[in-house]
Amino acid sequence: MAKKSCIDSHDYTDCSIAMSYCMIALEGSFLRAGVNPYDVSKNKRINKYLDLPEVRKKLGVDKSVGDFASCNGQVGAAFNHALDNTGQTWLYVTQLLERGVLCNHIGNEMWMEALQWTGKEGFNEAKLKDWKVNDKVAGKFKTYKNLSLLKVYGAGHMVPTDQPENAYVMLKSWLDAGKIESE
């Protein structure tokens, strides 16, 4: 239903109905149970930890900011309303790469290697290297021009939840240098 309405035809009304059904039938059951929909072995202890006053202070969280939430309902609703999660967004990534915009995407290596852009051949020829954090191999990465692929060991969809120190190093490296590198 979602493929036909969202990908094949991208009809706003039909896609909205299909996505609403999927959200209620699939995602809703996880959320009502208080389970992480990306990894059912995890619970919400991370929220309590990130709301501890000493942790918020160390992270520099302003006192006016509310409690931690791994997902923001308002932001999620805006994405859903715009049907952002149903579009063929990979078509836009190519243009972002050509304009020099960095894309920090952890995920589907095959999808990344299939992107049609001027750096495709160089990215595909790049070899995965060890990515180290504190002198320990924490994953594998490869970078070519402004596209990086990073596989963080022991992490699922929510890397900061599963590997907080490694997520911090990854984000800092990306923000500081503009690409993923090993320490």
Short mmCIF file of N, CA and C in Angstrom, two decimals:
data_model
loop_
_atom_site.label_atom_id
_atom_site.label_comp_id
_atom_site.label_asym_id
_atom_site.label_seq_id
_atom_site.Cartn_x
_atom_site.Cartn_y
_atom_site.Cartn_z
N MET A 1 0.82 -1.19 0.00
CA MET A 1 0.00 0.00 0.00
C MET A 1 0.87 1.26 0.00
N ALA A 2 1.87 1.32 0.89
CA ALA A 2 2.73 2.51 0.95
C ALA A 2 3.59 2.63 -0.29
N LYS A 3 4.11 1.52 -0.81
CA LYS A 3 4.94 1.58 -2.01
C LYS A 3 4.14 2.13 -3.17
N LYS A 4 2.94 1.61 -3.38
CA LYS A 4 2.10 2.05 -4.50
C LYS A 4 1.73 3.52 -4.37
N SER A 5 1.35 3.93 -3.17
CA SER A 5 0.85 5.29 -2.96
C SER A 5 1.95 6.33 -2.77
N CYS A 6 3.08 5.92 -2.25
CA CYS A 6 4.13 6.89 -1.91
C CYS A 6 5.30 6.90 -2.88
N ILE A 7 5.75 5.73 -3.30
CA ILE A 7 6.92 5.65 -4.16
C ILE A 7 6.51 5.67 -5.64
N ASP A 8 5.60 4.77 -5.99
CA ASP A 8 5.23 4.64 -7.40
C ASP A 8 4.51 5.88 -7.93
N SER A 9 3.53 6.38 -7.19
CA SER A 9 2.76 7.52 -7.70
C SER A 9 2.98 8.81 -6.92
N HIS A 10 3.41 8.70 -5.69
CA HIS A 10 3.61 9.84 -4.78
C HIS A 10 2.38 10.75 -4.73
N ASP A 11 1.22 10.10 -4.62
CA ASP A 11 -0.04 10.83 -4.45
C ASP A 11 -0.15 11.23 -2.99
N TYR A 12 -0.24 12.53 -2.72
CA TYR A 12 -0.20 13.03 -1.34
C TYR A 12 -1.29 12.40 -0.47
N THR A 13 -2.53 12.40 -0.95
CA THR A 13 -3.65 11.90 -0.13
C THR A 13 -3.50 10.41 0.13
N ASP A 14 -3.28 9.62 -0.93
CA ASP A 14 -3.14 8.18 -0.75
C ASP A 14 -1.92 7.84 0.11
N CYS A 15 -0.84 8.55 -0.11
CA CYS A 15 0.38 8.30 0.66
C CYS A 15 0.16 8.64 2.14
N SER A 16 -0.51 9.74 2.41
CA SER A 16 -0.79 10.12 3.80
C SER A 16 -1.61 9.05 4.51
N ILE A 17 -2.60 8.52 3.82
CA ILE A 17 -3.43 7.46 4.40
C ILE A 17 -2.59 6.21 4.66
N ALA A 18 -1.79 5.83 3.68
CA ALA A 18 -0.94 4.63 3.84
C ALA A 18 0.04 4.81 4.99
N MET A 19 0.68 5.97 5.07
CA MET A 19 1.66 6.20 6.12
C MET A 19 0.99 6.26 7.49
N SER A 20 -0.19 6.84 7.57
CA SER A 20 -0.93 6.87 8.84
C SER A 20 -1.23 5.46 9.30
N TYR A 21 -1.68 4.63 8.38
CA TYR A 21 -1.97 3.24 8.73
C TYR A 21 -0.71 2.54 9.26
N CYS A 22 0.40 2.70 8.54
CA CYS A 22 1.65 2.06 8.96
C CYS A 22 2.09 2.56 10.34
N MET A 23 1.96 3.86 10.56
CA MET A 23 2.35 4.44 11.85
C MET A 23 1.51 3.84 12.98
N ILE A 24 0.21 3.76 12.77
CA ILE A 24 -0.68 3.24 13.81
C ILE A 24 -0.45 1.75 14.03
N ALA A 25 -0.41 1.00 12.93
CA ALA A 25 -0.32 -0.46 13.03
C ALA A 25 1.05 -0.94 13.47
N LEU A 26 2.10 -0.30 13.00
CA LEU A 26 3.45 -0.81 13.29
C LEU A 26 4.17 -0.01 14.36
N GLU A 27 4.45 1.25 14.10
CA GLU A 27 5.23 2.05 15.03
C GLU A 27 4.49 2.30 16.34
N GLY A 28 3.20 2.51 16.26
CA GLY A 28 2.42 2.81 17.45
C GLY A 28 2.52 1.74 18.52
N SER A 29 2.54 0.48 18.10
CA SER A 29 2.61 -0.61 19.08
C SER A 29 3.92 -0.57 19.86
N PHE A 30 5.01 -0.21 19.20
CA PHE A 30 6.29 -0.08 19.90
C PHE A 30 6.25 1.07 20.90
N LEU A 31 5.75 2.20 20.43
CA LEU A 31 5.72 3.39 21.29
C LEU A 31 4.81 3.20 22.49
N ARG A 32 3.65 2.59 22.27
CA ARG A 32 2.73 2.35 23.40
C ARG A 32 3.34 1.41 24.42
N ALA A 33 4.19 0.50 23.96
CA ALA A 33 4.84 -0.45 24.87
C ALA A 33 6.08 0.16 25.54
N GLY A 34 6.46 1.38 25.14
CA GLY A 34 7.64 2.03 25.71
C GLY A 34 8.93 1.39 25.27
N VAL A 35 8.92 0.79 24.08
CA VAL A 35 10.08 0.08 23.57
C VAL A 35 10.71 0.89 22.44
N ASN A 36 12.02 0.84 22.35
CA ASN A 36 12.74 1.50 21.27
C ASN A 36 12.39 0.78 19.96
N PRO A 37 11.76 1.46 19.00
CA PRO A 37 11.35 0.77 17.77
C PRO A 37 12.54 0.37 16.90
N TYR A 38 13.72 0.92 17.14
CA TYR A 38 14.89 0.58 16.34
C TYR A 38 15.65 -0.59 16.92
N ASP A 39 15.46 -0.86 18.20
CA ASP A 39 16.15 -1.96 18.85
C ASP A 39 15.35 -2.33 20.09
N VAL A 40 14.55 -3.39 19.99
CA VAL A 40 13.64 -3.75 21.08
C VAL A 40 14.37 -4.23 22.33
N SER A 41 15.68 -4.48 22.23
CA SER A 41 16.43 -4.90 23.41
C SER A 41 16.77 -3.71 24.30
N LYS A 42 16.55 -2.51 23.80
CA LYS A 42 16.88 -1.30 24.56
C LYS A 42 15.61 -0.76 25.22
N ASN A 43 15.79 -0.13 26.37
CA ASN A 43 14.67 0.56 26.98
C ASN A 43 15.00 2.05 27.05
N LYS A 44 14.26 2.79 27.79
CA LYS A 44 14.42 4.25 27.77
C LYS A 44 15.33 4.78 28.88
N ARG A 45 16.28 3.97 29.35
CA ARG A 45 17.20 4.44 30.39
C ARG A 45 18.04 5.61 29.92
N ILE A 46 18.32 5.68 28.62
CA ILE A 46 19.16 6.76 28.10
C ILE A 46 18.52 8.12 28.38
N ASN A 47 17.19 8.20 28.30
CA ASN A 47 16.49 9.47 28.57
C ASN A 47 16.77 9.94 29.99
N LYS A 48 16.68 9.02 30.95
CA LYS A 48 16.92 9.38 32.35
C LYS A 48 18.36 9.84 32.55
N TYR A 49 19.29 9.12 31.91
CA TYR A 49 20.70 9.47 32.03
C TYR A 49 20.97 10.87 31.46
N LEU A 50 20.46 11.12 30.25
CA LEU A 50 20.72 12.41 29.60
C LEU A 50 20.00 13.57 30.29
N ASP A 51 19.04 13.29 31.16
CA ASP A 51 18.37 14.34 31.92
C ASP A 51 19.00 14.59 33.29
N LEU A 52 20.01 13.81 33.67
CA LEU A 52 20.69 14.05 34.94
C LEU A 52 21.35 15.43 34.91
N PRO A 53 21.21 16.23 35.96
CA PRO A 53 21.77 17.58 35.97
C PRO A 53 23.25 17.63 35.63
N GLU A 54 24.05 16.68 36.17
CA GLU A 54 25.49 16.71 35.90
C GLU A 54 25.81 16.38 34.44
N VAL A 55 25.01 15.52 33.82
CA VAL A 55 25.22 15.17 32.41
C VAL A 55 24.83 16.36 31.54
N ARG A 56 23.69 16.99 31.83
CA ARG A 56 23.26 18.16 31.06
C ARG A 56 24.28 19.28 31.15
N LYS A 57 24.86 19.46 32.36
CA LYS A 57 25.86 20.50 32.54
C LYS A 57 27.11 20.19 31.71
N LYS A 58 27.55 18.94 31.76
CA LYS A 58 28.75 18.52 31.01
C LYS A 58 28.54 18.69 29.50
N LEU A 59 27.33 18.43 29.04
CA LEU A 59 27.02 18.56 27.61
C LEU A 59 26.73 20.01 27.20
N GLY A 60 26.62 20.89 28.19
CA GLY A 60 26.35 22.30 27.88
C GLY A 60 24.92 22.57 27.48
N VAL A 61 23.99 21.77 28.00
CA VAL A 61 22.57 21.96 27.67
C VAL A 61 22.03 23.14 28.47
N ASP A 62 21.47 24.10 27.79
CA ASP A 62 20.91 25.28 28.44
C ASP A 62 19.76 24.87 29.37
N LYS A 63 19.66 25.53 30.50
CA LYS A 63 18.63 25.18 31.49
C LYS A 63 17.21 25.37 30.96
N SER A 64 17.06 26.20 29.92
CA SER A 64 15.73 26.44 29.37
C SER A 64 15.25 25.30 28.47
N VAL A 65 16.18 24.41 28.10
CA VAL A 65 15.82 23.29 27.24
C VAL A 65 15.10 22.23 28.07
N GLY A 66 14.02 21.70 27.53
CA GLY A 66 13.22 20.69 28.24
C GLY A 66 13.94 19.36 28.34
N ASP A 67 13.20 18.37 28.81
CA ASP A 67 13.75 17.02 28.98
C ASP A 67 14.21 16.45 27.64
N PHE A 68 15.19 15.54 27.72
CA PHE A 68 15.71 14.89 26.53
C PHE A 68 14.63 14.02 25.90
N ALA A 69 14.58 14.02 24.59
CA ALA A 69 13.72 13.12 23.83
C ALA A 69 14.51 12.69 22.60
N SER A 70 14.58 11.39 22.37
CA SER A 70 15.34 10.92 21.21
C SER A 70 14.67 11.32 19.91
N CYS A 71 13.39 11.54 19.96
CA CYS A 71 12.64 12.00 18.79
C CYS A 71 11.71 13.12 19.23
N ASN A 72 11.64 14.16 18.43
CA ASN A 72 10.79 15.30 18.74
C ASN A 72 9.48 15.15 17.97
N GLY A 73 8.37 15.13 18.70
CA GLY A 73 7.06 14.96 18.08
C GLY A 73 6.71 16.02 17.06
N GLN A 74 7.04 17.28 17.37
CA GLN A 74 6.74 18.37 16.44
C GLN A 74 7.54 18.22 15.15
N VAL A 75 8.82 17.91 15.29
CA VAL A 75 9.66 17.74 14.11
C VAL A 75 9.18 16.53 13.31
N GLY A 76 8.89 15.44 13.99
CA GLY A 76 8.38 14.25 13.32
C GLY A 76 7.09 14.50 12.58
N ALA A 77 6.18 15.25 13.23
CA ALA A 77 4.91 15.57 12.59
C ALA A 77 5.11 16.42 11.34
N ALA A 78 6.05 17.36 11.40
CA ALA A 78 6.33 18.19 10.23
C ALA A 78 6.90 17.35 9.09
N PHE A 79 7.80 16.42 9.40
CA PHE A 79 8.33 15.53 8.36
C PHE A 79 7.21 14.68 7.77
N ASN A 80 6.37 14.12 8.65
CA ASN A 80 5.27 13.29 8.17
C ASN A 80 4.29 14.07 7.32
N HIS A 81 3.98 15.28 7.75
CA HIS A 81 3.04 16.12 7.00
C HIS A 81 3.56 16.42 5.60
N ALA A 82 4.86 16.62 5.50
CA ALA A 82 5.49 16.91 4.21
C ALA A 82 5.80 15.63 3.42
N LEU A 83 5.51 14.48 4.01
CA LEU A 83 5.80 13.17 3.41
C LEU A 83 7.29 13.01 3.09
N ASP A 84 8.14 13.62 3.92
CA ASP A 84 9.58 13.54 3.69
C ASP A 84 10.11 12.11 3.75
N ASN A 85 9.49 11.28 4.57
CA ASN A 85 10.00 9.93 4.74
C ASN A 85 9.55 8.99 3.62
N THR A 86 8.81 9.49 2.65
CA THR A 86 8.33 8.63 1.57
C THR A 86 8.95 8.97 0.23
N GLY A 87 9.62 10.09 0.13
CA GLY A 87 10.14 10.54 -1.15
C GLY A 87 11.43 9.85 -1.55
N GLN A 88 11.82 10.07 -2.74
CA GLN A 88 13.04 9.49 -3.28
C GLN A 88 14.20 10.46 -2.99
N THR A 89 14.54 10.57 -1.71
CA THR A 89 15.52 11.57 -1.27
C THR A 89 16.92 11.34 -1.81
N TRP A 90 17.23 10.11 -2.21
CA TRP A 90 18.55 9.86 -2.76
C TRP A 90 18.80 10.71 -4.01
N LEU A 91 17.74 11.13 -4.68
CA LEU A 91 17.90 11.99 -5.86
C LEU A 91 18.49 13.34 -5.48
N TYR A 92 18.21 13.80 -4.25
CA TYR A 92 18.71 15.09 -3.80
C TYR A 92 20.15 15.01 -3.30
N VAL A 93 20.54 13.85 -2.79
CA VAL A 93 21.88 13.70 -2.23
C VAL A 93 22.93 13.95 -3.31
N THR A 94 22.68 13.46 -4.52
CA THR A 94 23.61 13.68 -5.62
C THR A 94 23.88 15.16 -5.82
N GLN A 95 22.84 15.97 -5.85
CA GLN A 95 23.00 17.41 -6.06
C GLN A 95 23.72 18.06 -4.88
N LEU A 96 23.45 17.59 -3.67
CA LEU A 96 24.15 18.13 -2.50
C LEU A 96 25.64 17.84 -2.59
N LEU A 97 26.00 16.63 -2.99
CA LEU A 97 27.41 16.26 -3.12
C LEU A 97 28.09 17.11 -4.18
N GLU A 98 27.40 17.33 -5.31
CA GLU A 98 27.99 18.13 -6.38
C GLU A 98 28.20 19.58 -5.96
N ARG A 99 27.39 20.07 -5.03
CA ARG A 99 27.53 21.45 -4.55
C ARG A 99 28.52 21.56 -3.39
N GLY A 100 29.08 20.44 -2.96
CA GLY A 100 30.06 20.48 -1.89
C GLY A 100 29.46 20.35 -0.50
N VAL A 101 28.17 20.05 -0.40
CA VAL A 101 27.54 19.87 0.91
C VAL A 101 27.91 18.48 1.42
N LEU A 102 28.30 18.42 2.68
CA LEU A 102 28.71 17.16 3.27
C LEU A 102 27.50 16.32 3.64
N CYS A 103 27.62 15.04 3.46
CA CYS A 103 26.53 14.12 3.78
C CYS A 103 27.07 13.07 4.75
N ASN A 104 26.67 13.14 5.98
CA ASN A 104 27.11 12.18 6.97
C ASN A 104 26.02 11.11 7.10
N HIS A 105 26.08 10.14 6.25
CA HIS A 105 25.05 9.10 6.22
C HIS A 105 25.67 7.76 6.61
N ILE A 106 25.14 7.19 7.67
CA ILE A 106 25.59 5.87 8.10
C ILE A 106 24.52 4.90 7.67
N GLY A 107 24.84 4.00 6.83
CA GLY A 107 23.78 3.11 6.42
C GLY A 107 24.14 2.25 5.25
N ASN A 108 23.37 2.36 4.26
CA ASN A 108 23.36 1.42 3.16
C ASN A 108 24.51 1.67 2.18
N GLU A 109 25.54 0.86 2.29
CA GLU A 109 26.73 1.04 1.45
C GLU A 109 26.40 0.86 -0.03
N MET A 110 25.55 -0.07 -0.33
CA MET A 110 25.18 -0.29 -1.73
C MET A 110 24.49 0.94 -2.31
N TRP A 111 23.62 1.57 -1.51
CA TRP A 111 22.92 2.77 -1.96
C TRP A 111 23.92 3.88 -2.24
N MET A 112 24.89 4.02 -1.36
CA MET A 112 25.88 5.07 -1.53
C MET A 112 26.76 4.81 -2.75
N GLU A 113 27.11 3.55 -2.99
CA GLU A 113 27.96 3.23 -4.13
C GLU A 113 27.21 3.34 -5.45
N ALA A 114 25.89 3.33 -5.40
CA ALA A 114 25.09 3.45 -6.63
C ALA A 114 24.80 4.92 -6.99
N LEU A 115 25.10 5.84 -6.10
CA LEU A 115 24.84 7.26 -6.39
C LEU A 115 25.57 7.69 -7.66
N GLN A 116 24.85 8.41 -8.51
CA GLN A 116 25.45 8.93 -9.74
C GLN A 116 25.96 10.34 -9.48
N TRP A 117 27.28 10.46 -9.26
CA TRP A 117 27.90 11.76 -9.05
C TRP A 117 29.34 11.69 -9.54
N THR A 118 29.99 12.82 -9.66
CA THR A 118 31.33 12.84 -10.24
C THR A 118 32.37 12.08 -9.41
N GLY A 119 32.10 11.84 -8.14
CA GLY A 119 33.04 11.11 -7.29
C GLY A 119 32.72 9.64 -7.13
N LYS A 120 31.75 9.14 -7.91
CA LYS A 120 31.30 7.76 -7.74
C LYS A 120 32.46 6.76 -7.86
N GLU A 121 33.25 6.86 -8.90
CA GLU A 121 34.33 5.91 -9.13
C GLU A 121 35.35 5.93 -7.99
N GLY A 122 35.74 7.12 -7.56
CA GLY A 122 36.70 7.24 -6.46
C GLY A 122 36.16 6.70 -5.15
N PHE A 123 34.89 6.99 -4.86
CA PHE A 123 34.28 6.48 -3.63
C PHE A 123 34.21 4.96 -3.66
N ASN A 124 33.78 4.41 -4.79
CA ASN A 124 33.65 2.96 -4.88
C ASN A 124 34.99 2.24 -4.81
N GLU A 125 36.06 2.89 -5.29
CA GLU A 125 37.40 2.28 -5.23
C GLU A 125 38.04 2.44 -3.85
N ALA A 126 37.57 3.38 -3.07
CA ALA A 126 38.15 3.59 -1.73
C ALA A 126 37.95 2.33 -0.89
N LYS A 127 38.96 1.98 -0.14
CA LYS A 127 38.92 0.79 0.71
C LYS A 127 38.48 1.17 2.12
N LEU A 128 37.72 0.29 2.74
CA LEU A 128 37.34 0.50 4.14
C LEU A 128 38.59 0.39 5.01
N LYS A 129 38.73 1.32 5.94
CA LYS A 129 39.85 1.34 6.87
C LYS A 129 39.31 1.23 8.29
N ASP A 130 40.17 0.82 9.21
CA ASP A 130 39.77 0.78 10.62
C ASP A 130 39.51 2.20 11.11
N TRP A 131 38.44 2.36 11.84
CA TRP A 131 38.13 3.64 12.49
C TRP A 131 38.38 3.42 13.98
N LYS A 132 39.29 4.18 14.54
CA LYS A 132 39.69 3.97 15.93
C LYS A 132 39.23 5.10 16.83
N VAL A 133 38.82 4.72 18.02
CA VAL A 133 38.48 5.66 19.08
C VAL A 133 39.25 5.19 20.31
N ASN A 134 40.07 6.07 20.86
CA ASN A 134 40.92 5.73 22.01
C ASN A 134 41.78 4.50 21.73
N ASP A 135 42.37 4.47 20.54
CA ASP A 135 43.27 3.40 20.11
C ASP A 135 42.61 2.03 20.00
N LYS A 136 41.29 1.98 19.99
CA LYS A 136 40.57 0.72 19.79
C LYS A 136 39.76 0.82 18.50
N VAL A 137 39.75 -0.26 17.73
CA VAL A 137 38.96 -0.28 16.50
C VAL A 137 37.48 -0.21 16.89
N ALA A 138 36.82 0.84 16.43
CA ALA A 138 35.41 1.08 16.77
C ALA A 138 34.50 0.92 15.56
N GLY A 139 35.10 0.66 14.39
CA GLY A 139 34.31 0.50 13.18
C GLY A 139 35.18 0.54 11.95
N LYS A 140 34.55 0.70 10.83
CA LYS A 140 35.23 0.81 9.53
C LYS A 140 34.70 2.05 8.83
N PHE A 141 35.56 2.69 8.02
CA PHE A 141 35.12 3.88 7.29
C PHE A 141 35.83 3.96 5.95
N LYS A 142 35.22 4.72 5.06
CA LYS A 142 35.90 5.13 3.84
C LYS A 142 35.37 6.50 3.47
N THR A 143 36.26 7.30 2.90
CA THR A 143 35.91 8.68 2.53
C THR A 143 36.50 8.97 1.15
N TYR A 144 35.71 9.62 0.35
CA TYR A 144 36.21 10.15 -0.90
C TYR A 144 35.55 11.50 -1.12
N LYS A 145 36.36 12.52 -1.31
CA LYS A 145 35.89 13.91 -1.42
C LYS A 145 34.99 14.21 -0.22
N ASN A 146 33.73 14.58 -0.44
CA ASN A 146 32.87 14.97 0.68
C ASN A 146 31.81 13.93 1.02
N LEU A 147 32.08 12.67 0.70
CA LEU A 147 31.17 11.59 1.06
C LEU A 147 31.91 10.58 1.93
N SER A 148 31.35 10.30 3.10
CA SER A 148 31.95 9.32 4.02
C SER A 148 30.93 8.26 4.39
N LEU A 149 31.41 7.05 4.50
CA LEU A 149 30.62 5.93 5.00
C LEU A 149 31.30 5.47 6.28
N LEU A 150 30.56 5.37 7.35
CA LEU A 150 31.11 4.89 8.62
C LEU A 150 30.21 3.81 9.17
N LYS A 151 30.81 2.68 9.49
CA LYS A 151 30.10 1.58 10.13
C LYS A 151 30.60 1.53 11.57
N VAL A 152 29.75 1.87 12.51
CA VAL A 152 30.13 1.89 13.92
C VAL A 152 29.79 0.53 14.53
N TYR A 153 30.81 -0.15 15.01
CA TYR A 153 30.61 -1.47 15.60
C TYR A 153 29.74 -1.37 16.86
N GLY A 154 28.88 -2.36 17.03
CA GLY A 154 28.06 -2.44 18.24
C GLY A 154 26.98 -1.39 18.32
N ALA A 155 26.62 -0.80 17.18
CA ALA A 155 25.58 0.24 17.19
C ALA A 155 24.50 -0.11 16.18
N GLY A 156 23.29 0.25 16.54
CA GLY A 156 22.17 0.10 15.61
C GLY A 156 21.83 1.45 15.01
N HIS A 157 20.56 1.65 14.77
CA HIS A 157 20.08 2.88 14.15
C HIS A 157 20.39 4.12 14.99
N MET A 158 20.32 3.97 16.28
CA MET A 158 20.53 5.11 17.18
C MET A 158 21.94 5.02 17.77
N VAL A 159 22.93 5.39 16.98
CA VAL A 159 24.34 5.29 17.39
C VAL A 159 24.59 5.99 18.73
N PRO A 160 24.08 7.20 18.95
CA PRO A 160 24.35 7.86 20.25
C PRO A 160 23.82 7.07 21.45
N THR A 161 22.78 6.31 21.25
CA THR A 161 22.24 5.50 22.34
C THR A 161 23.11 4.27 22.57
N ASP A 162 23.54 3.63 21.48
CA ASP A 162 24.29 2.39 21.57
C ASP A 162 25.77 2.60 21.86
N GLN A 163 26.35 3.63 21.29
CA GLN A 163 27.78 3.89 21.41
C GLN A 163 28.00 5.40 21.62
N PRO A 164 27.65 5.94 22.79
CA PRO A 164 27.70 7.40 22.97
C PRO A 164 29.08 8.01 22.77
N GLU A 165 30.13 7.39 23.29
CA GLU A 165 31.47 7.98 23.12
C GLU A 165 31.88 7.97 21.64
N ASN A 166 31.63 6.85 20.97
CA ASN A 166 31.98 6.76 19.56
C ASN A 166 31.15 7.75 18.72
N ALA A 167 29.89 7.92 19.09
CA ALA A 167 29.04 8.89 18.37
C ALA A 167 29.59 10.30 18.54
N TYR A 168 30.04 10.63 19.74
CA TYR A 168 30.60 11.95 20.00
C TYR A 168 31.86 12.18 19.15
N VAL A 169 32.75 11.19 19.12
CA VAL A 169 33.98 11.30 18.33
C VAL A 169 33.64 11.44 16.85
N MET A 170 32.67 10.65 16.38
CA MET A 170 32.26 10.72 14.98
C MET A 170 31.74 12.12 14.64
N LEU A 171 30.83 12.62 15.45
CA LEU A 171 30.23 13.92 15.17
C LEU A 171 31.27 15.03 15.25
N LYS A 172 32.13 14.98 16.26
CA LYS A 172 33.16 16.00 16.40
C LYS A 172 34.12 15.97 15.22
N SER A 173 34.53 14.79 14.81
CA SER A 173 35.42 14.65 13.66
C SER A 173 34.78 15.22 12.40
N TRP A 174 33.53 14.91 12.20
CA TRP A 174 32.81 15.38 11.02
C TRP A 174 32.65 16.89 11.04
N LEU A 175 32.28 17.45 12.19
CA LEU A 175 32.10 18.89 12.28
C LEU A 175 33.42 19.65 12.19
N ASP A 176 34.48 19.12 12.80
CA ASP A 176 35.77 19.79 12.80
C ASP A 176 36.47 19.71 11.43
N ALA A 177 36.48 18.53 10.86
CA ALA A 177 37.28 18.32 9.65
C ALA A 177 36.45 18.25 8.38
N GLY A 178 35.15 18.07 8.52
CA GLY A 178 34.32 17.96 7.35
C GLY A 178 34.27 16.58 6.75
N LYS A 179 34.96 15.62 7.38
CA LYS A 179 34.90 14.25 6.91
C LYS A 179 35.27 13.32 8.05
N ILE A 180 34.91 12.08 7.91
CA ILE A 180 35.20 11.07 8.92
C ILE A 180 36.62 10.59 8.71
N GLU A 181 37.39 10.58 9.77
CA GLU A 181 38.75 10.08 9.74
C GLU A 181 38.98 9.27 11.00
N SER A 182 40.03 8.49 11.01
CA SER A 182 40.40 7.75 12.20
C SER A 182 41.25 8.66 13.07
N GLU A 183 41.20 8.43 14.40
CA GLU A 183 42.00 9.26 15.31
C GLU A 183 43.48 9.16 15.02
#
